Short mmCIF file of C-alpha atoms in Angstrom, two decimals:
data_model
loop_
_atom_site.label_atom_id
_atom_site.label_comp_id
_atom_site.label_asym_id
_atom_site.label_seq_id
_atom_site.Cartn_x
_atom_site.Cartn_y
_atom_site.Cartn_z
CA MET B 282 42.67 146.31 108.91
CA GLU B 283 45.70 145.17 106.93
CA ILE B 284 45.90 141.95 108.89
CA GLY B 285 42.28 141.20 108.10
CA ALA B 286 42.81 141.94 104.41
CA ALA B 287 45.82 139.65 104.35
CA GLU B 288 43.71 136.79 105.75
CA ILE B 289 40.98 137.38 103.16
CA ILE B 290 43.49 137.36 100.27
CA GLU B 291 45.37 134.30 101.58
CA GLU B 292 42.26 132.08 101.79
CA PRO B 293 41.40 131.99 98.03
CA VAL B 294 45.10 131.52 97.25
CA ASN B 295 45.23 128.47 99.48
CA ARG B 296 42.07 127.10 97.84
CA LYS B 297 43.64 127.48 94.41
CA LEU B 298 46.77 125.67 95.58
CA ARG B 299 44.76 122.81 97.06
CA LYS B 300 42.67 122.49 93.88
CA ARG B 301 45.80 122.46 91.71
CA SER B 302 47.40 119.74 93.86
CA LEU B 303 44.33 117.53 93.52
CA THR B 304 44.09 117.86 89.74
CA GLY B 305 47.77 118.07 88.92
CA SER B 306 50.47 116.58 91.11
CA SER B 307 48.29 114.01 92.89
CA GLY B 308 46.89 112.86 89.54
CA SER B 309 50.41 111.90 88.51
CA VAL B 310 50.51 109.41 91.39
CA GLY B 311 47.19 107.84 90.44
CA ASN B 312 47.86 107.27 86.77
CA GLY B 313 51.63 107.18 86.69
CA SER B 314 51.99 110.33 84.50
CA GLY B 315 52.37 114.00 85.19
CA LYS B 316 49.74 115.08 82.70
CA ASN B 317 46.58 116.81 83.73
CA PRO B 318 43.60 114.49 83.07
CA GLY B 319 41.43 117.49 82.36
CA GLY B 320 43.73 118.86 79.70
CA GLY B 321 44.32 117.93 76.10
CA GLY B 322 46.90 115.23 76.95
CA ASP B 323 46.40 111.60 77.84
CA GLY B 324 43.62 110.94 80.32
CA PRO B 325 43.78 108.67 83.37
CA ASP B 326 42.49 105.67 81.41
CA ASP B 327 44.85 106.06 78.46
CA GLY B 328 47.30 103.66 80.03
CA ASP B 329 44.64 100.95 80.00
CA ARG B 330 43.53 101.57 76.43
CA SER B 331 44.93 99.12 73.90
CA GLU B 332 44.12 98.56 70.30
CA VAL B 333 42.38 95.14 70.01
CA GLU B 334 43.16 93.48 66.71
CA PRO B 335 39.91 92.59 64.95
CA PHE B 336 39.16 88.95 64.28
CA ARG B 337 39.92 87.80 60.75
CA PRO B 338 37.78 84.86 59.62
CA GLY B 339 39.90 84.41 56.51
CA ILE B 340 42.85 83.09 58.53
CA SER B 341 40.80 80.33 60.17
CA ARG B 342 39.39 79.36 56.77
CA ILE B 343 42.86 79.08 55.26
CA LEU B 344 44.13 76.96 58.16
CA THR B 345 41.11 74.67 57.96
CA ALA B 346 41.52 74.27 54.20
CA PHE B 347 45.17 73.33 54.74
CA LEU B 348 44.16 70.80 57.42
CA LEU B 349 41.59 69.23 55.10
CA LEU B 350 44.23 68.99 52.40
CA VAL B 351 46.54 67.11 54.78
CA VAL B 352 43.73 64.75 55.78
CA LEU B 353 42.86 64.18 52.12
CA MET B 354 46.46 63.33 51.30
CA THR B 355 46.65 60.93 54.25
CA PHE B 356 43.56 58.99 53.26
CA GLY B 357 44.50 59.29 49.59
CA GLY B 358 47.70 57.38 50.25
CA LEU B 359 45.88 54.68 52.22
CA VAL B 360 43.16 54.30 49.59
CA ALA B 361 45.74 54.11 46.80
CA ALA B 362 47.57 51.32 48.63
CA TYR B 363 44.24 49.53 49.17
CA LEU B 364 43.38 49.70 45.47
CA VAL B 365 46.80 48.44 44.40
CA ILE B 366 46.65 45.38 46.64
CA ALA B 367 42.96 44.71 45.90
CA THR B 368 43.60 44.60 42.15
CA ASN B 369 46.66 42.31 42.40
CA ASN B 370 44.51 39.29 43.36
CA VAL B 371 46.97 38.05 45.97
CA ALA B 372 46.08 34.81 47.72
CA GLU B 373 46.04 36.43 51.16
CA TRP B 374 43.36 38.91 50.08
CA ARG B 375 40.18 37.48 51.60
CA PRO B 376 37.29 39.97 51.70
CA PHE B 377 34.36 39.49 54.07
CA ASP B 378 30.93 40.96 54.59
CA LEU B 379 30.90 44.23 56.48
CA PRO B 380 29.79 43.95 60.11
CA LEU B 381 26.33 45.26 60.90
CA PRO B 382 27.66 48.13 63.09
CA VAL B 383 29.35 49.58 59.99
CA TRP B 384 25.95 50.10 58.37
CA PHE B 385 24.72 51.73 61.54
CA SER B 386 27.83 53.97 61.55
CA THR B 387 27.02 55.13 58.03
CA PHE B 388 23.52 56.12 59.08
CA LEU B 389 24.86 57.98 62.13
CA ILE B 390 27.47 60.00 60.26
CA LEU B 391 24.90 61.14 57.71
CA VAL B 392 22.44 62.17 60.42
CA SER B 393 25.19 64.07 62.24
CA SER B 394 25.83 66.17 59.13
CA VAL B 395 22.16 67.14 59.11
CA THR B 396 22.11 68.07 62.80
CA TYR B 397 25.30 70.10 62.45
CA HIS B 398 23.87 71.99 59.49
CA LEU B 399 20.79 72.87 61.53
CA GLY B 400 23.02 74.12 64.34
CA LYS B 401 25.03 76.21 61.88
CA VAL B 402 21.86 77.79 60.53
CA ALA B 403 20.82 78.66 64.10
CA VAL B 404 24.21 80.32 64.69
CA ASP B 405 23.85 82.38 61.52
CA THR B 406 20.43 83.60 62.71
CA ASP B 407 21.78 84.34 66.24
CA ASN B 408 19.51 81.72 67.82
CA GLN B 409 22.06 80.45 70.31
CA GLY B 410 19.63 78.31 72.33
CA ILE B 411 18.62 76.24 69.31
CA ALA B 412 22.22 76.08 68.05
CA LYS B 413 23.41 74.70 71.37
CA LYS B 414 20.84 71.89 71.28
CA TRP B 415 21.73 70.85 67.72
CA PHE B 416 25.47 70.91 68.44
CA ILE B 417 25.01 68.81 71.57
CA ALA B 418 23.02 66.32 69.49
CA THR B 419 25.78 66.29 66.88
CA ALA B 420 28.46 65.60 69.49
CA ALA B 421 26.36 62.78 70.97
CA ILE B 422 25.86 61.22 67.54
CA GLY B 423 29.59 61.52 66.86
CA GLY B 424 30.36 59.70 70.09
CA THR B 425 27.86 56.98 69.17
CA PHE B 426 29.55 56.69 65.77
CA ILE B 427 32.90 55.94 67.42
CA SER B 428 31.20 53.43 69.74
CA SER B 429 29.72 51.65 66.73
CA GLN B 430 33.23 51.39 65.25
CA LEU B 431 34.41 49.71 68.42
CA LEU B 432 31.54 47.23 68.14
CA ALA B 433 32.54 46.46 64.55
CA TRP B 434 36.11 45.73 65.60
CA VAL B 435 34.89 43.48 68.43
CA GLU B 436 32.70 41.56 66.00
CA LEU B 437 35.60 41.05 63.58
CA THR B 438 37.92 39.79 66.30
CA ALA B 439 35.16 37.40 67.39
CA ARG B 440 35.23 36.03 63.83
CA GLY B 441 38.98 35.50 64.13
CA LEU B 442 39.84 38.41 61.83
CA TYR B 443 42.81 40.56 62.81
CA MET B 444 45.14 43.07 61.16
CA THR B 445 47.67 40.37 60.28
CA GLY B 446 47.15 37.43 57.96
CA ASN B 447 44.53 39.10 55.76
CA PRO B 448 45.41 42.39 54.02
CA TYR B 449 41.73 43.22 53.53
CA ALA B 450 41.09 42.93 57.28
CA GLY B 451 44.23 44.95 57.95
CA PHE B 452 43.05 47.78 55.70
CA PHE B 453 39.60 47.65 57.31
CA PHE B 454 41.07 48.16 60.78
CA VAL B 455 43.51 50.86 59.66
CA LEU B 456 41.07 52.90 57.56
CA THR B 457 38.26 52.82 60.10
CA ALA B 458 40.61 53.51 63.02
CA VAL B 459 42.26 56.51 61.35
CA HIS B 460 38.85 57.87 60.43
CA ALA B 461 37.57 57.39 63.99
CA VAL B 462 40.56 59.37 65.33
CA HIS B 463 39.74 62.22 62.97
CA VAL B 464 36.08 62.12 64.03
CA LEU B 465 37.24 62.36 67.64
CA GLY B 466 39.18 65.47 66.68
CA GLY B 467 36.01 66.84 65.12
CA ILE B 468 34.13 66.24 68.37
CA ILE B 469 36.80 68.20 70.25
CA ALA B 470 36.48 71.05 67.74
CA LEU B 471 32.71 70.85 68.15
CA GLY B 472 33.25 71.38 71.87
CA ALA B 473 34.91 74.71 71.04
CA VAL B 474 31.84 75.68 69.01
CA LEU B 475 29.62 74.75 71.94
CA LEU B 476 31.62 76.95 74.30
CA ARG B 477 31.19 79.86 71.89
CA THR B 478 27.43 79.35 71.61
CA TRP B 479 26.74 78.50 75.24
CA ARG B 480 25.90 82.06 76.26
CA PRO B 481 22.92 83.65 74.50
CA TRP B 482 24.41 87.17 74.56
CA ALA B 483 27.55 88.31 72.78
CA THR B 484 29.32 91.32 71.35
CA GLU B 485 29.50 91.94 67.63
CA ASP B 486 33.08 90.62 67.49
CA GLU B 487 32.04 87.48 69.37
CA ILE B 488 29.19 86.86 66.94
CA ILE B 489 31.65 87.03 64.03
CA ARG B 490 33.91 84.55 65.82
CA ARG B 491 31.00 82.18 66.46
CA ARG B 492 29.91 82.17 62.86
CA ALA B 493 33.43 81.72 61.53
CA LEU B 494 34.20 78.88 63.95
CA ALA B 495 30.91 77.15 63.20
CA GLN B 496 31.65 77.43 59.50
CA VAL B 497 35.15 75.95 59.52
CA VAL B 498 34.27 73.16 61.95
CA GLY B 499 31.31 72.42 59.71
CA TRP B 500 33.66 72.06 56.76
CA TYR B 501 35.68 69.51 58.72
CA TRP B 502 32.64 67.65 60.00
CA HIS B 503 30.97 67.33 56.61
CA PHE B 504 34.30 66.32 55.09
CA MET B 505 34.57 63.47 57.59
CA GLY B 506 31.05 62.39 56.67
CA ALA B 507 31.79 62.39 52.95
CA LEU B 508 35.07 60.58 53.55
CA TRP B 509 33.30 57.86 55.50
CA VAL B 510 30.86 57.30 52.64
CA VAL B 511 33.85 56.81 50.32
CA LEU B 512 35.41 54.30 52.74
CA PHE B 513 32.10 52.49 53.12
CA VAL B 514 31.72 52.07 49.36
CA LEU B 515 35.36 51.09 49.00
CA LEU B 516 35.35 48.45 51.72
CA GLY B 517 31.89 47.18 50.95
CA TYR B 518 31.87 47.05 47.16
CA TRP B 519 35.46 47.30 45.90
CA LYS B 520 36.87 44.02 47.14
#
C-alpha cells in the first residue's frame, strides 16, 4: 500500500518538474535570457523590440532649402557675370537668335510643373495610382526637356557657334548645361518619389514619408522651372 501511494505522489511531482522545465529553463535557451516569459519580466520577443525613430519631415525640408540656396548662389554668380559682360559692350559679344528647341524646352518645363503638381495633389489625397501616372509623365517630360537642350546645342554647333570666340555663346552653353544637369538631378529625385508611390498600400509612417518627399522634390522641381524661365528671358531678351 505504501509503494502504491509513493507512485501516486511521485507522478504529479514529475509533471510539475516537467512543466517548470518547459516554461523556465528551456525558455532561457530559446530567447537567450533566464526570465520566465509568463512572468512580469521581459517576454520572448523583447529582444526583437526596438524603438523606431519617427520620421521628421522638418529635417528634409531644411536640407532641401539649403540645397536650393546653394543652387541659387551658383546660378546667381553665373548670371551676375553674364550681366557684367553683356553691359560692357565688348567687341566679342555677338548675340544670336535662340534656337527653336529652346522655345520648345520652355514649354516642356512649364508643363512638367503642372503634371508634378497634379501628382503631388494625388499623393496628398492618398490616390497612389493617379500619382504614379502623373509622376511618370513628369519624368518623361523632364527627359524630353534635356533632349531638347541637346538639339539646341547641335543646332548652334551647326551654325559654327562654340563656347570659345563668342562670350554670349559661351554663356549660353554654360548656363543651359548647368541647368540641364540640375534637371537630371531632379529626375533622379523624382525616381525616389515614384518608388515611394509605386505600391498603393502603406503604413501611416510611410504615408507621411511619401507626402514629405513629394513636397520637397516639388520645391526643387518648380524651382528649376522658374530658374529656366529666368534664363530664357535673360538669354533671349537681355543681350
